[in-house]
Amino acid sequence: MPHAVLGHDHAAVQMPLTGHSGSPAQDEDVNAERTPLRAIFISDLHIGTPGFQAEALLDFLKHHPSDMLYLVGDIVDGWQLRRRWFWPQSHNDVLQKLLRRARKGCRVIYVPGNHDEFARHFVGHAFGGIEVHHDTCHTTFTGQKLWVVHGDHFDGVIQCAKWLAYVGDWLYELTLRFNRHLNSARARMGLDYWSLSAYLKLKVKKAVNFISDFEVAVAHEAKRRGYDGVVCGHIHHAEIRDVNGVLYCNDGDWVESRTALVEHADGRLEIIHWGSSAAVTVREKVMAASVA
């Protein structure tokens, strides 16, 4: 099994961001001449909700060309759209960007989650060059086989009491709404973006225990299936760590943390936190892999 060297001292690299409008004229990759990443993994966009940070994602994608792009579930939020229709132009721009990636030769694989479970009816099909899979395997440059799955099947609330998940989703949306007002005020004071919901998750003991239990369950199943590691989403908590000898990677979300998991040309895996247009890009260089 490949050996993963994990570190917990996160280096911050400052990189000024350019402005972005999300319009097609602004949509070309600004660093198209740079070596593309081998792969990008993003999940939990929740397109169709006010919480989705579309402009930030468009800016991230413009700065990061890639050979492969994995959409690891909860891309479109069917739960919210059934309750209330919300679809501004920036959300359209993101879908157009994803389709444009596929047309230009990037392999785009879509693994639906629980909020976009309607797409699971189309597993095995491709739309605009975007392949729909129930789950899939990504092999890194160093030979690690990573199971790519959204992860909702390992959430006891989703499986045993879906009505409770809907209630939790409603309460979560209220928290995000308050968070938007809070960050509007912070922006006026010149302060960086801060996620209240992410902060609460890390402070509430039951939430911390849920995250830990989720990570162990997903890693255990990946090992049982013969994989070296797993890439998932669902819990909106970006992480790269060793879980009982299995490489556990969560790519986070684009509602709270604006994070993506990327694989570099040499096989290094990294979580990127994409800052606001007035802030900086913070990169977590947390893993280097080599084949034992």
CSV table of C-alpha atoms in Angstrom, one decimal:
chain,number,residue,atom,x,y,z
A,1,MET,CA,0.0,0.0,0.0
A,2,PRO,CA,1.3,3.5,-0.8
A,3,HIS,CA,2.6,5.4,2.2
A,4,ALA,CA,1.1,8.8,3.0
A,5,VAL,CA,3.1,11.3,5.0
A,6,LEU,CA,0.8,13.7,6.7
A,7,GLY,CA,1.6,17.0,8.3
A,8,HIS,CA,-0.6,19.3,10.4
A,9,ASP,CA,1.4,22.5,10.1
A,10,HIS,CA,-0.4,24.4,7.4
A,11,ALA,CA,1.6,26.8,5.3
A,12,ALA,CA,-0.2,30.0,4.1
A,13,VAL,CA,0.8,31.3,0.7
A,14,GLN,CA,-0.4,34.7,-0.2
A,15,MET,CA,-1.6,35.2,-3.7
A,16,PRO,CA,-3.7,38.2,-4.8
A,17,LEU,CA,-6.9,37.4,-6.7
A,18,THR,CA,-8.1,39.1,-9.7
A,19,GLY,CA,-11.6,40.5,-10.0
A,20,HIS,CA,-14.2,38.4,-11.7
A,21,SER,CA,-17.7,39.0,-13.0
A,22,GLY,CA,-18.7,35.4,-13.9
A,23,SER,CA,-19.6,36.5,-17.4
A,24,PRO,CA,-18.5,34.3,-20.4
A,25,ALA,CA,-16.1,37.0,-21.6
A,26,GLN,CA,-14.2,36.7,-18.3
A,27,ASP,CA,-14.4,32.9,-18.2
A,28,GLU,CA,-11.1,31.8,-19.8
A,29,ASP,CA,-8.5,30.3,-17.5
A,30,VAL,CA,-6.1,33.1,-16.6
A,31,ASN,CA,-3.3,30.6,-16.1
A,32,ALA,CA,-4.0,28.4,-19.1
A,33,GLU,CA,-0.3,28.4,-19.9
A,34,ARG,CA,0.6,26.8,-16.5
A,35,THR,CA,0.9,23.0,-16.0
A,36,PRO,CA,-2.6,21.8,-15.3
A,37,LEU,CA,-3.4,20.0,-12.1
A,38,ARG,CA,-3.9,16.2,-12.6
A,39,ALA,CA,-7.2,16.4,-10.8
A,40,ILE,CA,-9.6,18.7,-8.9
A,41,PHE,CA,-12.2,17.4,-6.5
A,42,ILE,CA,-15.1,19.7,-5.5
A,43,SER,CA,-18.4,19.0,-3.8
A,44,ASP,CA,-21.3,20.5,-1.9
A,45,LEU,CA,-21.7,23.5,-4.2
A,46,HIS,CA,-25.5,23.6,-3.5
A,47,ILE,CA,-26.3,25.4,-6.7
A,48,GLY,CA,-29.8,26.8,-6.4
A,49,THR,CA,-29.4,28.2,-2.9
A,50,PRO,CA,-28.4,31.7,-1.7
A,51,GLY,CA,-25.5,30.1,0.2
A,52,PHE,CA,-23.6,28.9,-2.9
A,53,GLN,CA,-20.6,31.1,-3.4
A,54,ALA,CA,-20.6,31.0,-7.2
A,55,GLU,CA,-18.3,33.9,-7.9
A,56,ALA,CA,-15.6,32.5,-5.7
A,57,LEU,CA,-15.8,29.1,-7.4
A,58,LEU,CA,-15.7,30.7,-10.9
A,59,ASP,CA,-12.6,32.5,-9.8
A,60,PHE,CA,-11.0,29.3,-8.5
A,61,LEU,CA,-11.7,27.4,-11.7
A,62,LYS,CA,-10.3,30.2,-13.9
A,63,HIS,CA,-7.0,30.0,-11.9
A,64,HIS,CA,-6.8,26.2,-11.9
A,65,PRO,CA,-6.9,24.2,-15.2
A,66,SER,CA,-6.9,20.5,-14.7
A,67,ASP,CA,-6.9,17.2,-16.6
A,68,MET,CA,-9.7,15.8,-14.5
A,69,LEU,CA,-12.5,17.4,-12.5
A,70,TYR,CA,-14.6,15.4,-10.1
A,71,LEU,CA,-17.9,16.7,-8.9
A,72,VAL,CA,-18.4,14.8,-5.7
A,73,GLY,CA,-22.1,15.3,-4.9
A,74,ASP,CA,-24.6,17.9,-3.8
A,75,ILE,CA,-23.8,20.0,-6.9
A,76,VAL,CA,-27.4,21.1,-7.4
A,77,ASP,CA,-29.6,21.4,-4.3
A,78,GLY,CA,-32.8,19.7,-5.3
A,79,TRP,CA,-34.1,19.8,-1.7
A,80,GLN,CA,-34.0,23.6,-1.6
A,81,LEU,CA,-35.2,24.1,-5.2
A,82,ARG,CA,-38.3,22.1,-4.4
A,83,ARG,CA,-39.1,24.5,-1.6
A,84,ARG,CA,-38.1,27.8,-3.2
A,85,TRP,CA,-36.7,28.5,-6.7
A,86,PHE,CA,-33.5,30.5,-6.6
A,87,TRP,CA,-31.3,30.6,-9.7
A,88,PRO,CA,-29.3,33.8,-10.5
A,89,GLN,CA,-27.1,34.2,-13.5
A,90,SER,CA,-24.0,33.4,-11.6
A,91,HIS,CA,-25.3,29.9,-11.0
A,92,ASN,CA,-25.9,29.5,-14.7
A,93,ASP,CA,-22.3,30.7,-15.3
A,94,VAL,CA,-20.9,27.9,-13.1
A,95,LEU,CA,-22.8,25.2,-15.0
A,96,GLN,CA,-21.6,26.7,-18.3
A,97,LYS,CA,-18.1,26.7,-16.9
A,98,LEU,CA,-18.3,23.0,-16.0
A,99,LEU,CA,-19.7,22.2,-19.5
A,100,ARG,CA,-17.0,24.2,-21.1
A,101,ARG,CA,-14.3,22.3,-19.2
A,102,ALA,CA,-15.7,19.1,-20.6
A,103,ARG,CA,-15.8,20.4,-24.1
A,104,LYS,CA,-12.2,21.5,-23.9
A,105,GLY,CA,-10.9,18.1,-23.1
A,106,CYS,CA,-11.0,17.9,-19.3
A,107,ARG,CA,-12.6,14.7,-18.1
A,108,VAL,CA,-15.5,15.7,-15.8
A,109,ILE,CA,-17.0,13.0,-13.6
A,110,TYR,CA,-20.2,13.7,-11.6
A,111,VAL,CA,-20.9,11.5,-8.5
A,112,PRO,CA,-24.3,12.6,-7.2
A,113,GLY,CA,-25.1,13.1,-3.5
A,114,ASN,CA,-28.2,13.2,-1.4
A,115,HIS,CA,-29.3,16.8,-2.3
A,116,ASP,CA,-29.0,15.9,-6.0
A,117,GLU,CA,-30.1,12.3,-5.7
A,118,PHE,CA,-32.3,12.8,-8.7
A,119,ALA,CA,-29.2,12.5,-10.8
A,120,ARG,CA,-28.6,9.0,-9.6
A,121,HIS,CA,-31.3,7.9,-12.1
A,122,PHE,CA,-28.8,8.9,-14.9
A,123,VAL,CA,-25.8,6.9,-13.7
A,124,GLY,CA,-24.0,5.5,-16.8
A,125,HIS,CA,-25.0,8.4,-19.0
A,126,ALA,CA,-23.2,11.6,-20.0
A,127,PHE,CA,-24.6,15.1,-20.4
A,128,GLY,CA,-22.6,17.6,-22.4
A,129,GLY,CA,-19.5,15.4,-21.9
A,130,ILE,CA,-20.0,15.2,-18.1
A,131,GLU,CA,-20.1,11.5,-17.0
A,132,VAL,CA,-22.5,10.4,-14.2
A,133,HIS,CA,-21.2,7.7,-11.9
A,134,HIS,CA,-22.6,6.3,-8.6
A,135,ASP,CA,-19.0,6.2,-7.4
A,136,THR,CA,-15.6,5.9,-9.1
A,137,CYS,CA,-11.9,5.3,-8.6
A,138,HIS,CA,-9.2,7.8,-9.1
A,139,THR,CA,-5.6,6.6,-9.4
A,140,THR,CA,-3.0,9.2,-8.4
A,141,PHE,CA,0.3,9.7,-10.1
A,142,THR,CA,2.0,7.7,-7.4
A,143,GLY,CA,-0.4,4.7,-7.9
A,144,GLN,CA,-2.8,5.3,-5.0
A,145,LYS,CA,-6.3,4.1,-5.7
A,146,LEU,CA,-8.8,6.5,-4.2
A,147,TRP,CA,-12.5,5.7,-3.9
A,148,VAL,CA,-14.6,8.7,-4.9
A,149,VAL,CA,-18.0,8.8,-3.3
A,150,HIS,CA,-20.2,11.5,-1.8
A,151,GLY,CA,-20.6,9.9,1.6
A,152,ASP,CA,-24.2,10.4,2.5
A,153,HIS,CA,-24.7,6.6,2.8
A,154,PHE,CA,-22.5,6.8,5.9
A,155,ASP,CA,-24.7,9.4,7.6
A,156,GLY,CA,-27.1,7.7,10.0
A,157,VAL,CA,-29.5,10.6,10.0
A,158,ILE,CA,-29.9,10.4,6.2
A,159,GLN,CA,-30.4,6.7,6.2
A,160,CYS,CA,-32.6,6.3,9.3
A,161,ALA,CA,-34.6,9.5,9.7
A,162,LYS,CA,-34.7,11.5,6.5
A,163,TRP,CA,-37.3,13.9,7.9
A,164,LEU,CA,-34.8,14.9,10.5
A,165,ALA,CA,-32.2,15.6,7.8
A,166,TYR,CA,-34.8,17.9,6.1
A,167,VAL,CA,-35.3,19.8,9.5
A,168,GLY,CA,-31.5,20.0,9.9
A,169,ASP,CA,-31.2,21.4,6.4
A,170,TRP,CA,-33.7,24.1,7.2
A,171,LEU,CA,-31.9,25.1,10.4
A,172,TYR,CA,-28.6,25.0,8.5
A,173,GLU,CA,-30.0,27.4,5.9
A,174,LEU,CA,-31.1,29.8,8.7
A,175,THR,CA,-27.5,29.7,10.0
A,176,LEU,CA,-26.1,30.5,6.6
A,177,ARG,CA,-28.6,33.4,6.1
A,178,PHE,CA,-27.3,34.9,9.3
A,179,ASN,CA,-23.8,34.2,8.3
A,180,ARG,CA,-24.3,36.2,5.0
A,181,HIS,CA,-25.4,39.2,6.9
A,182,LEU,CA,-22.5,38.8,9.4
A,183,ASN,CA,-20.0,38.6,6.6
A,184,SER,CA,-21.5,41.6,4.7
A,185,ALA,CA,-20.8,43.6,7.9
A,186,ARG,CA,-17.3,42.1,8.2
A,187,ALA,CA,-16.5,43.1,4.6
A,188,ARG,CA,-17.6,46.7,5.3
A,189,MET,CA,-15.1,46.7,8.1
A,190,GLY,CA,-12.3,45.3,5.9
A,191,LEU,CA,-12.3,41.8,7.6
A,192,ASP,CA,-11.9,38.5,5.8
A,193,TYR,CA,-14.7,36.0,5.3
A,194,TRP,CA,-15.5,33.8,8.4
A,195,SER,CA,-17.9,30.9,8.6
A,196,LEU,CA,-20.1,30.8,11.7
A,197,SER,CA,-21.5,27.4,10.9
A,198,ALA,CA,-18.0,25.9,10.5
A,199,TYR,CA,-17.0,27.4,13.8
A,200,LEU,CA,-20.0,26.0,15.6
A,201,LYS,CA,-19.3,22.5,14.1
A,202,LEU,CA,-15.9,22.5,15.6
A,203,LYS,CA,-17.1,23.8,19.0
A,204,VAL,CA,-20.1,21.5,19.5
A,205,LYS,CA,-19.0,18.2,20.9
A,206,LYS,CA,-21.7,16.1,19.2
A,207,ALA,CA,-20.9,17.7,15.8
A,208,VAL,CA,-17.2,16.9,16.4
A,209,ASN,CA,-18.0,13.3,17.3
A,210,PHE,CA,-20.3,13.0,14.2
A,211,ILE,CA,-17.4,14.1,11.9
A,212,SER,CA,-15.0,11.7,13.5
A,213,ASP,CA,-17.5,8.8,13.3
A,214,PHE,CA,-18.2,9.6,9.7
A,215,GLU,CA,-14.5,9.7,8.7
A,216,VAL,CA,-13.9,6.3,10.4
A,217,ALA,CA,-16.9,4.7,8.7
A,218,VAL,CA,-16.0,6.0,5.2
A,219,ALA,CA,-12.4,5.0,5.6
A,220,HIS,CA,-13.3,1.5,6.9
A,221,GLU,CA,-15.5,0.9,3.9
A,222,ALA,CA,-12.8,2.1,1.5
A,223,LYS,CA,-10.4,-0.3,3.1
A,224,ARG,CA,-12.9,-3.2,2.9
A,225,ARG,CA,-13.3,-2.5,-0.8
A,226,GLY,CA,-9.5,-2.7,-1.4
A,227,TYR,CA,-8.8,1.0,-1.9
A,228,ASP,CA,-5.8,2.9,-0.6
A,229,GLY,CA,-7.9,5.9,0.3
A,230,VAL,CA,-11.2,7.7,-0.2
A,231,VAL,CA,-12.3,11.2,-1.4
A,232,CYS,CA,-15.7,12.3,-0.2
A,233,GLY,CA,-17.8,15.4,0.7
A,234,HIS,CA,-21.1,15.6,2.4
A,235,ILE,CA,-20.1,16.9,5.9
A,236,HIS,CA,-18.6,20.3,4.7
A,237,HIS,CA,-15.4,19.7,6.6
A,238,ALA,CA,-12.2,19.7,4.4
A,239,GLU,CA,-9.5,17.3,5.7
A,240,ILE,CA,-6.6,15.1,4.6
A,241,ARG,CA,-5.5,12.6,7.2
A,242,ASP,CA,-4.7,9.0,7.9
A,243,VAL,CA,-7.6,7.0,9.4
A,244,ASN,CA,-6.5,3.6,10.5
A,245,GLY,CA,-4.0,3.2,7.6
A,246,VAL,CA,-6.4,4.6,5.0
A,247,LEU,CA,-5.9,8.0,3.4
A,248,TYR,CA,-9.1,10.0,4.1
A,249,CYS,CA,-9.7,13.1,2.0
A,250,ASN,CA,-12.7,15.4,2.2
A,251,ASP,CA,-12.9,18.2,-0.3
A,252,GLY,CA,-15.1,20.5,1.9
A,253,ASP,CA,-17.7,22.7,0.2
A,254,TRP,CA,-18.5,26.0,-1.6
A,255,VAL,CA,-21.1,27.2,0.9
A,256,GLU,CA,-19.0,27.6,4.1
A,257,SER,CA,-15.3,27.0,3.5
A,258,ARG,CA,-14.7,27.5,-0.3
A,259,THR,CA,-12.3,24.5,-0.4
A,260,ALA,CA,-11.2,22.0,-3.1
A,261,LEU,CA,-8.9,19.0,-3.0
A,262,VAL,CA,-6.4,19.0,-5.8
A,263,GLU,CA,-3.7,16.6,-7.1
A,264,HIS,CA,-0.6,18.1,-8.5
A,265,ALA,CA,1.4,16.7,-11.4
A,266,ASP,CA,3.7,14.9,-9.1
A,267,GLY,CA,0.9,13.2,-7.1
A,268,ARG,CA,0.9,15.6,-4.1
A,269,LEU,CA,-2.6,16.1,-2.7
A,270,GLU,CA,-3.5,19.5,-1.3
A,271,ILE,CA,-6.6,21.3,0.1
A,272,ILE,CA,-7.0,24.8,-1.2
A,273,HIS,CA,-9.0,27.4,0.6
A,274,TRP,CA,-10.0,30.0,-1.9
A,275,GLY,CA,-10.1,33.5,-0.4
A,276,SER,CA,-12.4,36.4,-1.2
A,277,SER,CA,-11.4,38.9,-3.9
A,278,ALA,CA,-10.1,41.2,-1.2
A,279,ALA,CA,-8.3,38.5,0.7
A,280,VAL,CA,-5.7,35.9,-0.2
A,281,THR,CA,-5.5,32.3,-1.2
A,282,VAL,CA,-4.6,30.0,1.6
A,283,ARG,CA,-3.2,26.6,0.7
A,284,GLU,CA,-2.9,23.7,3.1
A,285,LYS,CA,0.2,21.7,2.0
A,286,VAL,CA,-0.7,18.7,4.1
A,287,MET,CA,0.3,15.6,2.2
A,288,ALA,CA,3.1,14.1,0.2
A,289,ALA,CA,2.7,10.6,-1.3
A,290,SER,CA,5.1,8.0,-2.5
A,291,VAL,CA,4.7,4.4,-3.5
A,292,ALA,CA,6.3,2.1,-0.9
